[in-house]
Structures are given as C-alpha cells and as structure tokens.
PDB file of C-alpha atoms and ligand atoms in Angstrom:
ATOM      1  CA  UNK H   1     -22.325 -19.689  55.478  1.00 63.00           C
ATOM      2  CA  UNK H   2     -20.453 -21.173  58.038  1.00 72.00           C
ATOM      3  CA  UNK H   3     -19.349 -23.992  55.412  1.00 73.00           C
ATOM      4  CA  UNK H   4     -16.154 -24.560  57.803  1.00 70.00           C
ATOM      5  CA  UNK H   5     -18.739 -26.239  60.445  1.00 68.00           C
ATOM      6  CA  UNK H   6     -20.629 -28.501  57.863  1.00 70.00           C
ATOM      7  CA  UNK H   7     -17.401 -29.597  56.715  1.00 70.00           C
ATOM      8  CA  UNK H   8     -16.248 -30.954  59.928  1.00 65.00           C
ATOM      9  CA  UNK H   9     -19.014 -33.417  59.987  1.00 69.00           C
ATOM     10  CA  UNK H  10     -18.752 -34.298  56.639  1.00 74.00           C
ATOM     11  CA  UNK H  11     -17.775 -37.949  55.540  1.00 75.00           C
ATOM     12  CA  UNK H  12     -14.584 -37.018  53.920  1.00 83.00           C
ATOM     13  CA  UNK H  13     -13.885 -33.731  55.727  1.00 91.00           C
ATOM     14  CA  UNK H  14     -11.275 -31.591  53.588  1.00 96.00           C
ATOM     15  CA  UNK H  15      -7.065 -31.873  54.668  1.00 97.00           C
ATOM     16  CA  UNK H  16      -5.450 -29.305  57.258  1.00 97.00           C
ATOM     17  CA  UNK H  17      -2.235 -29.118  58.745  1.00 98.00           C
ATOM     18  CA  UNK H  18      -3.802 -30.931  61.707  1.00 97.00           C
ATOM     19  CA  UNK H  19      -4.749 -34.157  59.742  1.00 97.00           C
ATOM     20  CA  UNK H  20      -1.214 -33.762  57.947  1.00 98.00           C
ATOM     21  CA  UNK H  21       0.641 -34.229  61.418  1.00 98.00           C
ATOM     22  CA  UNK H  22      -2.567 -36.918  62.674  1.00 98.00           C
ATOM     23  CA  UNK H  23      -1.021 -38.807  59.777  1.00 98.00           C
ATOM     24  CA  UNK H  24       2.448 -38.669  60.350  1.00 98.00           C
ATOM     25  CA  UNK H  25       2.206 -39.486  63.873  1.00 98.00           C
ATOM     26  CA  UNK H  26       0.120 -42.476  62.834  1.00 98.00           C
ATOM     27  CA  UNK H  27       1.919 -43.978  59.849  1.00 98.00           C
ATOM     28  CA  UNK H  28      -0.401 -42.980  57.267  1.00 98.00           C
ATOM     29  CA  UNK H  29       1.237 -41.997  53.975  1.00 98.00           C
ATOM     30  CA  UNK H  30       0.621 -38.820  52.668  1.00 98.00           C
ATOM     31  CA  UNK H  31      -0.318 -38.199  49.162  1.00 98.00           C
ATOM     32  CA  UNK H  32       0.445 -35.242  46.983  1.00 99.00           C
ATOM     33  CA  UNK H  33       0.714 -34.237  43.433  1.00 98.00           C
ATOM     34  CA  UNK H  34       0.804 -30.965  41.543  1.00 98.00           C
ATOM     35  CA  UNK H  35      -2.178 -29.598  39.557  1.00 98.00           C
ATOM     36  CA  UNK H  36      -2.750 -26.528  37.325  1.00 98.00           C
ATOM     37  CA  UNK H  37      -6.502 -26.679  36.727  1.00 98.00           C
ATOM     38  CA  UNK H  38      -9.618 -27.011  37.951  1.00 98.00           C
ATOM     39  CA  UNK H  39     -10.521 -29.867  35.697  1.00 98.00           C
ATOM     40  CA  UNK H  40      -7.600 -31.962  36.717  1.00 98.00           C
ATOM     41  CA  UNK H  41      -7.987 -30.542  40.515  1.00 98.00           C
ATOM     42  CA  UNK H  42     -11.748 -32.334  40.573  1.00 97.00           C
ATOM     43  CA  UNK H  43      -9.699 -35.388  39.440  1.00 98.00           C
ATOM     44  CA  UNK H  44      -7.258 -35.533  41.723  1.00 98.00           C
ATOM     45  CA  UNK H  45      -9.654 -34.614  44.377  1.00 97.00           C
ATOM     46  CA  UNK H  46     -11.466 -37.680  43.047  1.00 97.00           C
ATOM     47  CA  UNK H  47      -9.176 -39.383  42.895  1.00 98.00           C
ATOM     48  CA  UNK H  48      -8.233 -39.640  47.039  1.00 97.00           C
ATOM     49  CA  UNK H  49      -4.970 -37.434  46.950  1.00 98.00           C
ATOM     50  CA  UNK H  50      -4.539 -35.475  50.183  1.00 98.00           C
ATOM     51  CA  UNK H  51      -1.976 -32.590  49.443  1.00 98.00           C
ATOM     52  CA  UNK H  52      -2.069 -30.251  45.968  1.00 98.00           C
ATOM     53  CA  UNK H  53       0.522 -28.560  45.079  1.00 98.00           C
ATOM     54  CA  UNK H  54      -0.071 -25.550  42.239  1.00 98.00           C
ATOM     55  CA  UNK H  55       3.765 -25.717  41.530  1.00 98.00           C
ATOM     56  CA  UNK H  56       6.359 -23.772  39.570  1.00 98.00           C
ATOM     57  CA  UNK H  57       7.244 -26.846  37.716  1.00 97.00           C
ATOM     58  CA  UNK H  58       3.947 -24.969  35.476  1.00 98.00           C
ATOM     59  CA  UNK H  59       6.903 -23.107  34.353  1.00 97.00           C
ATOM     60  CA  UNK H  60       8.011 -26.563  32.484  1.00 95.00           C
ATOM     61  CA  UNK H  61       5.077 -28.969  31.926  1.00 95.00           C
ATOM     62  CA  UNK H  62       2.867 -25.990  31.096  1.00 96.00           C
ATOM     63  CA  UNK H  63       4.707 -22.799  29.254  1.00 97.00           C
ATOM     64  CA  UNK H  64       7.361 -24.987  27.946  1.00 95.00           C
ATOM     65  CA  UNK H  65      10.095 -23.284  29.648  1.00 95.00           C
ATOM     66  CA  UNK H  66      13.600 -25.614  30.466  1.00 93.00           C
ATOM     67  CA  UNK H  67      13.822 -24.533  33.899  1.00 95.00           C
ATOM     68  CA  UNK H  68      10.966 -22.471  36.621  1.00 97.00           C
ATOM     69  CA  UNK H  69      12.781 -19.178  36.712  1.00 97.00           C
ATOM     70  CA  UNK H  70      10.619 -17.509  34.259  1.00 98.00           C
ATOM     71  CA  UNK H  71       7.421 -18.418  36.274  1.00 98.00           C
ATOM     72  CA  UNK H  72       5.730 -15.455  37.891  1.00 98.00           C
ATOM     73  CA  UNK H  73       3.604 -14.766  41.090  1.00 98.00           C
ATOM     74  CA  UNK H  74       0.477 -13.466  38.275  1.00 98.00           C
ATOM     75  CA  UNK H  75       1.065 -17.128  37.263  1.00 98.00           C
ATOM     76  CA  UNK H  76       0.693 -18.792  40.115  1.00 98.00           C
ATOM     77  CA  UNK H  77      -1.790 -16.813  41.322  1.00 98.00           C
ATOM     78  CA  UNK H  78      -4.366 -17.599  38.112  1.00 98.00           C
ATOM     79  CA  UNK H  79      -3.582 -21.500  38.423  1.00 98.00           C
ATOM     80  CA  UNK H  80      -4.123 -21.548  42.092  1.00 98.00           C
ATOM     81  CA  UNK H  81      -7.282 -19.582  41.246  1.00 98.00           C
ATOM     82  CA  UNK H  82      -8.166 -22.561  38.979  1.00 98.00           C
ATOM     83  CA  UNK H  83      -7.031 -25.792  41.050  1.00 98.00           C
ATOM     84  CA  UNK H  84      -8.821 -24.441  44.101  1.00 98.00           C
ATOM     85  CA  UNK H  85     -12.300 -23.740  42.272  1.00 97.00           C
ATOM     86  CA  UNK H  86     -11.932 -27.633  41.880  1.00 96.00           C
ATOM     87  CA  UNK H  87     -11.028 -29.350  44.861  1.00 96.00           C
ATOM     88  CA  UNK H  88     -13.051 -29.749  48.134  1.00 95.00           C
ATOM     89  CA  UNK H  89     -11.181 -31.938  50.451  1.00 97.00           C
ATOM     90  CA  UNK H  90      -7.188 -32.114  49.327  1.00 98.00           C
ATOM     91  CA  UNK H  91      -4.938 -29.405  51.311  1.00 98.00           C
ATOM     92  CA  UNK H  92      -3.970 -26.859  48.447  1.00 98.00           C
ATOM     93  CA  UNK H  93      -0.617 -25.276  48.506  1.00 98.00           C
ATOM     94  CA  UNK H  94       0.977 -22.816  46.039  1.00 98.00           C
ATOM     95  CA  UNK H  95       4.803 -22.333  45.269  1.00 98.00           C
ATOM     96  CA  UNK H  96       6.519 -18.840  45.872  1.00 98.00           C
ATOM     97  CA  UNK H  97       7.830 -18.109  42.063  1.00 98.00           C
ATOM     98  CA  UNK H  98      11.856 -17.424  42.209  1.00 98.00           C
ATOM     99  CA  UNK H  99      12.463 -13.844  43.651  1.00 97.00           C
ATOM    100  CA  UNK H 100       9.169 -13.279  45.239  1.00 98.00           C
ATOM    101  CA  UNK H 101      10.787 -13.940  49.190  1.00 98.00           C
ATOM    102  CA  UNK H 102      13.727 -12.069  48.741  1.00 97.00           C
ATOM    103  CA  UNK H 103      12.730 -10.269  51.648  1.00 97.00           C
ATOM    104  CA  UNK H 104      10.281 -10.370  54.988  1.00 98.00           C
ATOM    105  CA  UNK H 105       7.945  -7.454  53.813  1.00 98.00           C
ATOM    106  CA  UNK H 106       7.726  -8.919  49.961  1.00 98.00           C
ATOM    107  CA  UNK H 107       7.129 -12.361  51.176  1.00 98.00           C
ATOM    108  CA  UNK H 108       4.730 -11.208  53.251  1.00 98.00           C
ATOM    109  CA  UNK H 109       2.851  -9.170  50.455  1.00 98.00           C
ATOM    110  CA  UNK H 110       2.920 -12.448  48.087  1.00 98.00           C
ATOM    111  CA  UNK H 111       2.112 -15.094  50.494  1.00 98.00           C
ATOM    112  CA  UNK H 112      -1.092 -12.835  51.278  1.00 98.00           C
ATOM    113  CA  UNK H 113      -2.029 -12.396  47.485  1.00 98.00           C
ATOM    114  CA  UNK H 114      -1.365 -16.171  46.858  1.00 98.00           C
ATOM    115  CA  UNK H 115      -4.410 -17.014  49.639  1.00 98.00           C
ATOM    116  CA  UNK H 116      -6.234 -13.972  48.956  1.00 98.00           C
ATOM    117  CA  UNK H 117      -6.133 -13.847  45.004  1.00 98.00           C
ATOM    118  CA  UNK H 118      -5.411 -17.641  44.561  1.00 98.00           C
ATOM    119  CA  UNK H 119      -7.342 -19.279  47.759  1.00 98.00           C
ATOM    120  CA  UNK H 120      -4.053 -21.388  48.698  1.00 98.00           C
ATOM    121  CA  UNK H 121      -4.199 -22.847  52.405  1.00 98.00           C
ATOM    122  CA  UNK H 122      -0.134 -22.760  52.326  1.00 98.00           C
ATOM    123  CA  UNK H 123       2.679 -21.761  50.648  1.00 98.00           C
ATOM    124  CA  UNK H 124       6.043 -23.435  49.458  1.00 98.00           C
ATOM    125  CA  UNK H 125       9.423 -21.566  48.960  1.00 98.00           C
ATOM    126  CA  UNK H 126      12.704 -23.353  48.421  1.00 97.00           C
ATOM    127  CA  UNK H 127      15.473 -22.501  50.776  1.00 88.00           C
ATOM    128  CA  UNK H 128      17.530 -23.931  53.450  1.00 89.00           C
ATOM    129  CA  UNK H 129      18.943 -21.763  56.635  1.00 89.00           C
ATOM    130  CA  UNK H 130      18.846 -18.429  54.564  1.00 92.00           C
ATOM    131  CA  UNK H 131      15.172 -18.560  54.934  1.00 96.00           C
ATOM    132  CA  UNK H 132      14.654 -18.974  57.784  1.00 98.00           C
ATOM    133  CA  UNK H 133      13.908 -15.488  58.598  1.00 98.00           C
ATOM    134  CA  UNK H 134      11.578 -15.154  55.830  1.00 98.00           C
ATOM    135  CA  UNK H 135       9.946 -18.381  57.117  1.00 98.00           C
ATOM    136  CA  UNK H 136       9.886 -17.049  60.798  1.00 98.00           C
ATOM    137  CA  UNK H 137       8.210 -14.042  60.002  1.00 98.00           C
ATOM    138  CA  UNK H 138       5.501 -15.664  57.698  1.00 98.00           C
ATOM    139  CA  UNK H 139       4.825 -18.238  60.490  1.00 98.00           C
ATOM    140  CA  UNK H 140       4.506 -15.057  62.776  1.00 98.00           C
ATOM    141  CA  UNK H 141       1.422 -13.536  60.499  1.00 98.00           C
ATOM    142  CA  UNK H 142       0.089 -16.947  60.796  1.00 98.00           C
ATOM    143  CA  UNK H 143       0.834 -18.035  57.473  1.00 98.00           C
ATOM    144  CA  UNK H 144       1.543 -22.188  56.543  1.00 98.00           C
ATOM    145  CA  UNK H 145       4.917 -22.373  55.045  1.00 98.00           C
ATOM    146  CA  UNK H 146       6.371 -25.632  53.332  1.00 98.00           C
ATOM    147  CA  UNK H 147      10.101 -25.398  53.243  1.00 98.00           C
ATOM    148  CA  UNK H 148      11.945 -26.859  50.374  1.00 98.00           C
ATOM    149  CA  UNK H 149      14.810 -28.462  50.679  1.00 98.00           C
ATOM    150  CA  UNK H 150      17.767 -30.823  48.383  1.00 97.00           C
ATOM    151  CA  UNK H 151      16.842 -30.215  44.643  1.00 96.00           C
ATOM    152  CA  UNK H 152      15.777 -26.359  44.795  1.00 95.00           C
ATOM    153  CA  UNK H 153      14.897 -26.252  40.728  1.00 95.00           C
ATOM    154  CA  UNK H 154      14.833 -22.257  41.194  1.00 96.00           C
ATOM    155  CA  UNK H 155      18.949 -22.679  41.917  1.00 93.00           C
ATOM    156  CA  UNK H 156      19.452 -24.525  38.414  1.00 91.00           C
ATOM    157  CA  UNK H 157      21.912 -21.882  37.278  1.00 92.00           C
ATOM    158  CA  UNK H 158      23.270 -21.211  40.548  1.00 89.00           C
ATOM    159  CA  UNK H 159      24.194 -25.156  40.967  1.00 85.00           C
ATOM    160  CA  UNK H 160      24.690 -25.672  37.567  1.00 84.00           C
ATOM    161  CA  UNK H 161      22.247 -28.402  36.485  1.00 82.00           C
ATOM    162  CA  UNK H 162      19.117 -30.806  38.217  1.00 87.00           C
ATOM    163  CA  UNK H 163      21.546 -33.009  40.528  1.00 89.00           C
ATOM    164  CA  UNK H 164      21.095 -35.126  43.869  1.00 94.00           C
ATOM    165  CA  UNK H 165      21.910 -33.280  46.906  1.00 94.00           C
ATOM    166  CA  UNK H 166      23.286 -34.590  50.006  1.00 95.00           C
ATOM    167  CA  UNK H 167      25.507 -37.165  48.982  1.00 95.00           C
ATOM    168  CA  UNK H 168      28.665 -35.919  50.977  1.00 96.00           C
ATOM    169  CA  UNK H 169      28.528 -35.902  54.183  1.00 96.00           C
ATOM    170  CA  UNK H 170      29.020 -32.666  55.145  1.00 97.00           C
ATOM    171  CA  UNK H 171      25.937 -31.626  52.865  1.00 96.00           C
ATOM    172  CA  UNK H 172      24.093 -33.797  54.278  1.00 98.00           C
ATOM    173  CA  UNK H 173      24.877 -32.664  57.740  1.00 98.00           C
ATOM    174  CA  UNK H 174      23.663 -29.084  56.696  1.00 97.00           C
ATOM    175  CA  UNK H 175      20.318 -30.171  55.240  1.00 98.00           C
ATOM    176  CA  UNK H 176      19.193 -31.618  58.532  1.00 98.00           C
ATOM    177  CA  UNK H 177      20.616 -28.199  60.527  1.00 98.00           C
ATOM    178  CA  UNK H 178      18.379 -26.236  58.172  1.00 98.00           C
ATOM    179  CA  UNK H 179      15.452 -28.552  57.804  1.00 98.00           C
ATOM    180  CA  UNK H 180      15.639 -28.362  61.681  1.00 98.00           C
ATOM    181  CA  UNK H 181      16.016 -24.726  61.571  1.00 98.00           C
ATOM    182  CA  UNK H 182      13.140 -23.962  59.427  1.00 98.00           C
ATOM    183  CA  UNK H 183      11.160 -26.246  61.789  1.00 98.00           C
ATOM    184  CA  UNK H 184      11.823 -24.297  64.683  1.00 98.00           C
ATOM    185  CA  UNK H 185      11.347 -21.095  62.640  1.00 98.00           C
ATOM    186  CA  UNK H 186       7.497 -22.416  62.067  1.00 98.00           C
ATOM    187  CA  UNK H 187       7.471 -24.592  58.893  1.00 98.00           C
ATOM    188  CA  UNK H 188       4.537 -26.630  59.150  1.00 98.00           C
ATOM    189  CA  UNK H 189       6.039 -29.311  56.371  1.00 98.00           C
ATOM    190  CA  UNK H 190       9.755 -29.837  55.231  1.00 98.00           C
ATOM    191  CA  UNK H 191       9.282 -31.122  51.036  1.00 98.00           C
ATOM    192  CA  UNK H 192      12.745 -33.048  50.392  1.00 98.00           C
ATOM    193  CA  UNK H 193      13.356 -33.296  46.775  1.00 98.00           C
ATOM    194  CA  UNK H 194      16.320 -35.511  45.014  1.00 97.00           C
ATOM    195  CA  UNK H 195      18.069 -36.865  48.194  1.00 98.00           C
ATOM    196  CA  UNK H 196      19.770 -39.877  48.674  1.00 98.00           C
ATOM    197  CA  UNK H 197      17.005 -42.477  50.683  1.00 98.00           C
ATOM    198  CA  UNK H 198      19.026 -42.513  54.248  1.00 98.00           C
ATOM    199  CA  UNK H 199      18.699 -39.070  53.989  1.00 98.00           C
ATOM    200  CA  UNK H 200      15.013 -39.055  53.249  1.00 98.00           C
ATOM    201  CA  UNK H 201      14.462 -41.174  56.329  1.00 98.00           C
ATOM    202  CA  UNK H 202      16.861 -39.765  59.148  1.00 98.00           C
ATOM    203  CA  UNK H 203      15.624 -36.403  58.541  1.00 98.00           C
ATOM    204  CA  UNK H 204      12.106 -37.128  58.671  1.00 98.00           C
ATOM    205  CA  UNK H 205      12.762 -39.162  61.971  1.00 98.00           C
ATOM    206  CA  UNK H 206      14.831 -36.119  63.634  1.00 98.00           C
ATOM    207  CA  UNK H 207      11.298 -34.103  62.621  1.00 98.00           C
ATOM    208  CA  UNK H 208       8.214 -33.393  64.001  1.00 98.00           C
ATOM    209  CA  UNK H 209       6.802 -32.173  61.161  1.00 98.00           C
ATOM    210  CA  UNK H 210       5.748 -33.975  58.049  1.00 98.00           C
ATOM    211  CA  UNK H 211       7.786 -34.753  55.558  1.00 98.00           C
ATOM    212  CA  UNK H 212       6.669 -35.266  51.758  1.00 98.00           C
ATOM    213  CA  UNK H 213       9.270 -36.545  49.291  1.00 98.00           C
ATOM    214  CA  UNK H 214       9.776 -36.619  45.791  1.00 98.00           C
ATOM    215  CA  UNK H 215      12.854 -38.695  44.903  1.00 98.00           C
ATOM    216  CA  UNK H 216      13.933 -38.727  49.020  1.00 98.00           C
ATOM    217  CA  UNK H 217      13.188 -42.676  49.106  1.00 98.00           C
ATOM    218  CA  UNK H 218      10.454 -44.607  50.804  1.00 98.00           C
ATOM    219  CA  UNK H 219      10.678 -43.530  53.765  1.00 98.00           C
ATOM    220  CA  UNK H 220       9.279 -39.936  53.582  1.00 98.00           C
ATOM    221  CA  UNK H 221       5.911 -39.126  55.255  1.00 98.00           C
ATOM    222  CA  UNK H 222       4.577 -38.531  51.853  1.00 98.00           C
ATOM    223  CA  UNK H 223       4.994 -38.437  48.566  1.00 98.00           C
ATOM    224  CA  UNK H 224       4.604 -36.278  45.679  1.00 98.00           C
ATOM    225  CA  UNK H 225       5.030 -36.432  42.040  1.00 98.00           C
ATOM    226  CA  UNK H 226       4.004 -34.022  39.051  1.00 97.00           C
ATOM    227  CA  UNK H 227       0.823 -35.152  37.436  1.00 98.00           C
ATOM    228  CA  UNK H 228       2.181 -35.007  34.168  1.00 97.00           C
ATOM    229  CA  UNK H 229       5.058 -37.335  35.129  1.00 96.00           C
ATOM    230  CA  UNK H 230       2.629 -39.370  36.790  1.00 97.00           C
ATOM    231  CA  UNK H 231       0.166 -39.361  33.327  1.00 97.00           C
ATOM    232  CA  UNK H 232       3.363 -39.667  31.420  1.00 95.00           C
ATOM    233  CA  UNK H 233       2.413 -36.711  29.194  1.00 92.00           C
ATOM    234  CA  UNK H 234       6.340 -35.003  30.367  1.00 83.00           C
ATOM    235  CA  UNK H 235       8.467 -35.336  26.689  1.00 80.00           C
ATOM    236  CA  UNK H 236      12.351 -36.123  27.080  1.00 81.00           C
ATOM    237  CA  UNK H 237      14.443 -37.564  29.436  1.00 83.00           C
ATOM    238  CA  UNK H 238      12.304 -38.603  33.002  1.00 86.00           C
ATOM    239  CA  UNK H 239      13.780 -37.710  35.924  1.00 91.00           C
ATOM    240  CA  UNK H 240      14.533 -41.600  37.670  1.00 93.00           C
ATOM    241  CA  UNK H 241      11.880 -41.154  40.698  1.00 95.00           C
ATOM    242  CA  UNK H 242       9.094 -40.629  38.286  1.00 95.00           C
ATOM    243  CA  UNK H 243       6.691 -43.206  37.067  1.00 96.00           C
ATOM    244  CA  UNK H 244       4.161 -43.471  34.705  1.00 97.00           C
ATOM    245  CA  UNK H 245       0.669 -44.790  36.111  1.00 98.00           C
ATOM    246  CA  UNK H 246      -0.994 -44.325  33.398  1.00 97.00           C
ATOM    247  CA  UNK H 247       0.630 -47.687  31.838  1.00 96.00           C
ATOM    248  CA  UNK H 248      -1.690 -50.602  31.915  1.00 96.00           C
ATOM    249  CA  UNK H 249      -4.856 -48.446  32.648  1.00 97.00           C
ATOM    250  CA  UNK H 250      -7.373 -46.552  30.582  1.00 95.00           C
ATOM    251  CA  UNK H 251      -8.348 -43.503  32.373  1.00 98.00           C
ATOM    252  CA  UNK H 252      -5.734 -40.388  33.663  1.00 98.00           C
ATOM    253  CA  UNK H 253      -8.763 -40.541  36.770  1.00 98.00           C
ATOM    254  CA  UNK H 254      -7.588 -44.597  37.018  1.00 98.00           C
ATOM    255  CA  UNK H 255      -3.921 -43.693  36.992  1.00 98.00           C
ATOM    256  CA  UNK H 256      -3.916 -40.531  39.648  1.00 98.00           C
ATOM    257  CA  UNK H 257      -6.053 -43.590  42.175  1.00 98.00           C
ATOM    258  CA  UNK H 258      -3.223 -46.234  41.276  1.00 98.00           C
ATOM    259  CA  UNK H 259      -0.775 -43.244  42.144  1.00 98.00           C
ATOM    260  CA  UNK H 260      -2.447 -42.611  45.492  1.00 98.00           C
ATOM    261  CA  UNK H 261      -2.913 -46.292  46.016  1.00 98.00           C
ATOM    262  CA  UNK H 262       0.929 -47.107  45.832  1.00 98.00           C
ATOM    263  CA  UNK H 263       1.618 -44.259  48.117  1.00 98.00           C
ATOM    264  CA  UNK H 264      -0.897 -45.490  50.635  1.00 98.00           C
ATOM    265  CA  UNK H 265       0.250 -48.538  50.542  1.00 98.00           C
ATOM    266  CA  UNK H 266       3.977 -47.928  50.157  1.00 98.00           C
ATOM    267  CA  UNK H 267       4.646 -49.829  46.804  1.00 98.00           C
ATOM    268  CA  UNK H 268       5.628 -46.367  45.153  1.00 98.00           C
ATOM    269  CA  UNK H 269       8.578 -45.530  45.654  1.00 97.00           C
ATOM    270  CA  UNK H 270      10.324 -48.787  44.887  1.00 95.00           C
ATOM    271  CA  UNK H 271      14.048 -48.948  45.008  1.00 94.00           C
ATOM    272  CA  UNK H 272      14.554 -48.379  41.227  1.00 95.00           C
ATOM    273  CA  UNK H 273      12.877 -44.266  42.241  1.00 95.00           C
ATOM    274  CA  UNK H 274      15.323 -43.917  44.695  1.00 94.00           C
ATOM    275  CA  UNK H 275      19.053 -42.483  44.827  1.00 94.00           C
TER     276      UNK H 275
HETATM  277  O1  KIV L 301       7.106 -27.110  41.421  1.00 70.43           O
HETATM  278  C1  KIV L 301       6.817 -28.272  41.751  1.00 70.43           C
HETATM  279  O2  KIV L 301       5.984 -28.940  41.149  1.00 70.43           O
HETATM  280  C2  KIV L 301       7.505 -28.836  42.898  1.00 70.43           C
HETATM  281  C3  KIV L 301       7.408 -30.322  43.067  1.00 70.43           C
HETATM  282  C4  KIV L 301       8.328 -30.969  42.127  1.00 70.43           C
HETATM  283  C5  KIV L 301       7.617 -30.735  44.437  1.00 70.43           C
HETATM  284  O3  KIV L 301       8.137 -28.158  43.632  1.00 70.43           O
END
C-alpha cells in the first residue's frame, strides 16, 4: 500500500512526466526503446532506459505483418499487460492501434482500457493538427498523450511507402504548426520520427515539451529505437537510423546498456543515422 510514497525515496525512483521535462530542461538525454514482454521489459529496465514504448511496430517485429495496420487495441492491450508486469522504474507508454482515435468519445474509451487493462502511464497516437481535438480532450480527462509526428507508419498506404518527411519547406513549416498545436492542446511529449536533423532540432527548441527522436538527428531530447533493431534480430532491409548494438558484445542485456550509454552520452545518433 501506498507503494507511490516508498517509491519517491527510493534510490532509482521510477520515470514521470515530471523527470521527463527535469531532463529536458537540464540537458539530459532521454532514453527509450520499445518492448513487448515482460522478460525483455526487466531487461531494459535493467538495463537504465528511461521511456518504454509497447509499440505498434509489434505489428512487424512480432506478427510478421509488412506494415502496423493490422495491429489491434486487444493487442496492445496484452503486451502492455506484459512489459509493465516487468519494469519498475522506466515510464511505460502504449501506442493507439490505427483507427482506435477516430473520434473524442472512442479515444477516450481506449486510452482508459490501455491504463486500466494494460497499466500504461501514457499513450501515443500519430497525427499532426487533425488531432488535436482528440489530443485536447484526452489531456482534459487527464490522460498523458505523446503526439507523433513525420513518419506516421499507420499512413503507409495513405503516403504511399516509409519516406522522410519534412524535406520541403512548406512541410516542414506545417510540422512545427502542428507539433506546436498539439503542445498547446496538452501533449506532454512530441515523438518525431524520419525527419531531416535541422528539423529534429528547431522543433524541439521552439518546444517546451520533450522531444524523443527516432531518425530526427542528434539533437532530439531523446531517443528511441526498436529493440529488435537495436538486437539486430529485424530481417531485410534496416531502416538507415537503426543500429545494431548487439555487434561486438555478448549479451542482448550488454547491448540495450551500450544503447542507453550512446544516448546518454550523445554518440548515438551519429551522422551516418541521420537524414
Ligand atoms: O511503434 C513503434 O514502435 C513506434 C516507434 C518506432 C517510435 O512508434
């Protein structure tokens, strides 16, 4: 009982949106991966990663799918269920599935049975100023939302293929109006994913929230990657921010702590990640 006040005294006392902003405000580099089970969640955890992400990229690296469309809330809501019986002090958040914010009320209902059912602390949807409605009235029932912008994988067919965003101007000019918009709306993190590097960096300066990256350059308040990327265990053709840290090292547990390491330190993402 009570575990919340124990935990505030403890040595390593577990990640909230509090410590997220402590960090960007004092140039400490967040770092997040995905997980999809407790066993890797413990490892991670381990492992000194501060953000977990129970993602729909599951819908790839897991069920073998080409693209996360198929992925559904039931899914996300048993991995959740799995990563969070696992971690103690990493921030877990858990992705909206495509077509589960389509609207305020159904958002609502799904954001609620992602922390109820799956014990996520926030959840992730991709969008940029179309959602910010849905994001407003999520952030209104007190619920942390991470906004996604650039890549949004659950556009594939809409955008016709896994491409950088943001390279024209103009584009570029609309994902800082709607990462600014979603701010103001009540996103408590902006993820930026497969953006050129100036990009990365002049948003995340015009923001006040955090900012976690995955292929959005160095400059990012965080980083994240997909474990299996980072374990090298994806097959085919690796997407050119990803990098195996596994190499050189004889434990997945050794490669996730190089992973966090680099972040920490700012060695990962070097320019050959970057667009
Ligand atoms: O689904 C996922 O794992 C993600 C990350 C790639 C950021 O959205």
């Amino acid at each position: 009982m009570y575990k919340h006040l124990q935990e505030r005294y403890a040595p390593r006392p577990p990640v909230n949106v509090g410590t997220l902003v402590k960090m960007k405000a004092e140039g400490e580099k967040i770092a997040a991966i995905t997980a999809y089970d407790a066993s890797f969640a413990t490892m991670v955890d381990d492992a000194g990663v501060d953000v977990v992400l129970v993602g729909d990229s599951l819908g790839m690296v897991i069920q073998g799918h080409d693209t996360t469309v198929p992925v559904t809330l039931n899914d996300i809501i048993y991995h959740t269920r799995a990563v969070a019986k696992g971690l103690y002090r990493p921030f877990l958040i858990a992705d909206m599935p495509f077509m589960t914010y389509a609207s305020r009320e159904q958002a609502l209902e799904n954001a609620v049975r992602l922390m109820q059912e799956g014990g996520a602390k926030m959840v992730k949807l991709e969008g940029g100023a179309g959602q910010v409605e849905i994001v407003e009235f999520l952030a209104s029932h007190d619920i942390a939302v991470c906004a996604h912008l650039g890549l949004k994988p659950q556009s594939v067919h809409k955008v016709g293929g896994f491409r950088v965003q943001g390279r024209e101007e103009q584009a570029a000019e609309q994902m800082l109006k709607d990462a600014q918009a979603l701010e103001a709306a009540g996103a408590d993190i902006v993820l930026l994913e497969c953006i050129p590097a100036a990009l990365g960096k002049h948003i995340t300066e015009q923001l006040h929230v955090p900012v976690i990256g995955i292929g959005a350059g160095p400059d990012t308040d965080g980083q994240i990657l997909v474990l299996y990327d980072v374990l090298d265990i994806t097959s085919g053709r690796k997407p050119k921010f990803s990098k195996n840290f596994l190499a050189g090292r004889d434990s997945a547990l050794e490669a996730i702590k190089a992973y966090t390491q680099a972040v920490k330190s700012k060695e990962y993402p070097g320019p050959e990640h970057c667009f």
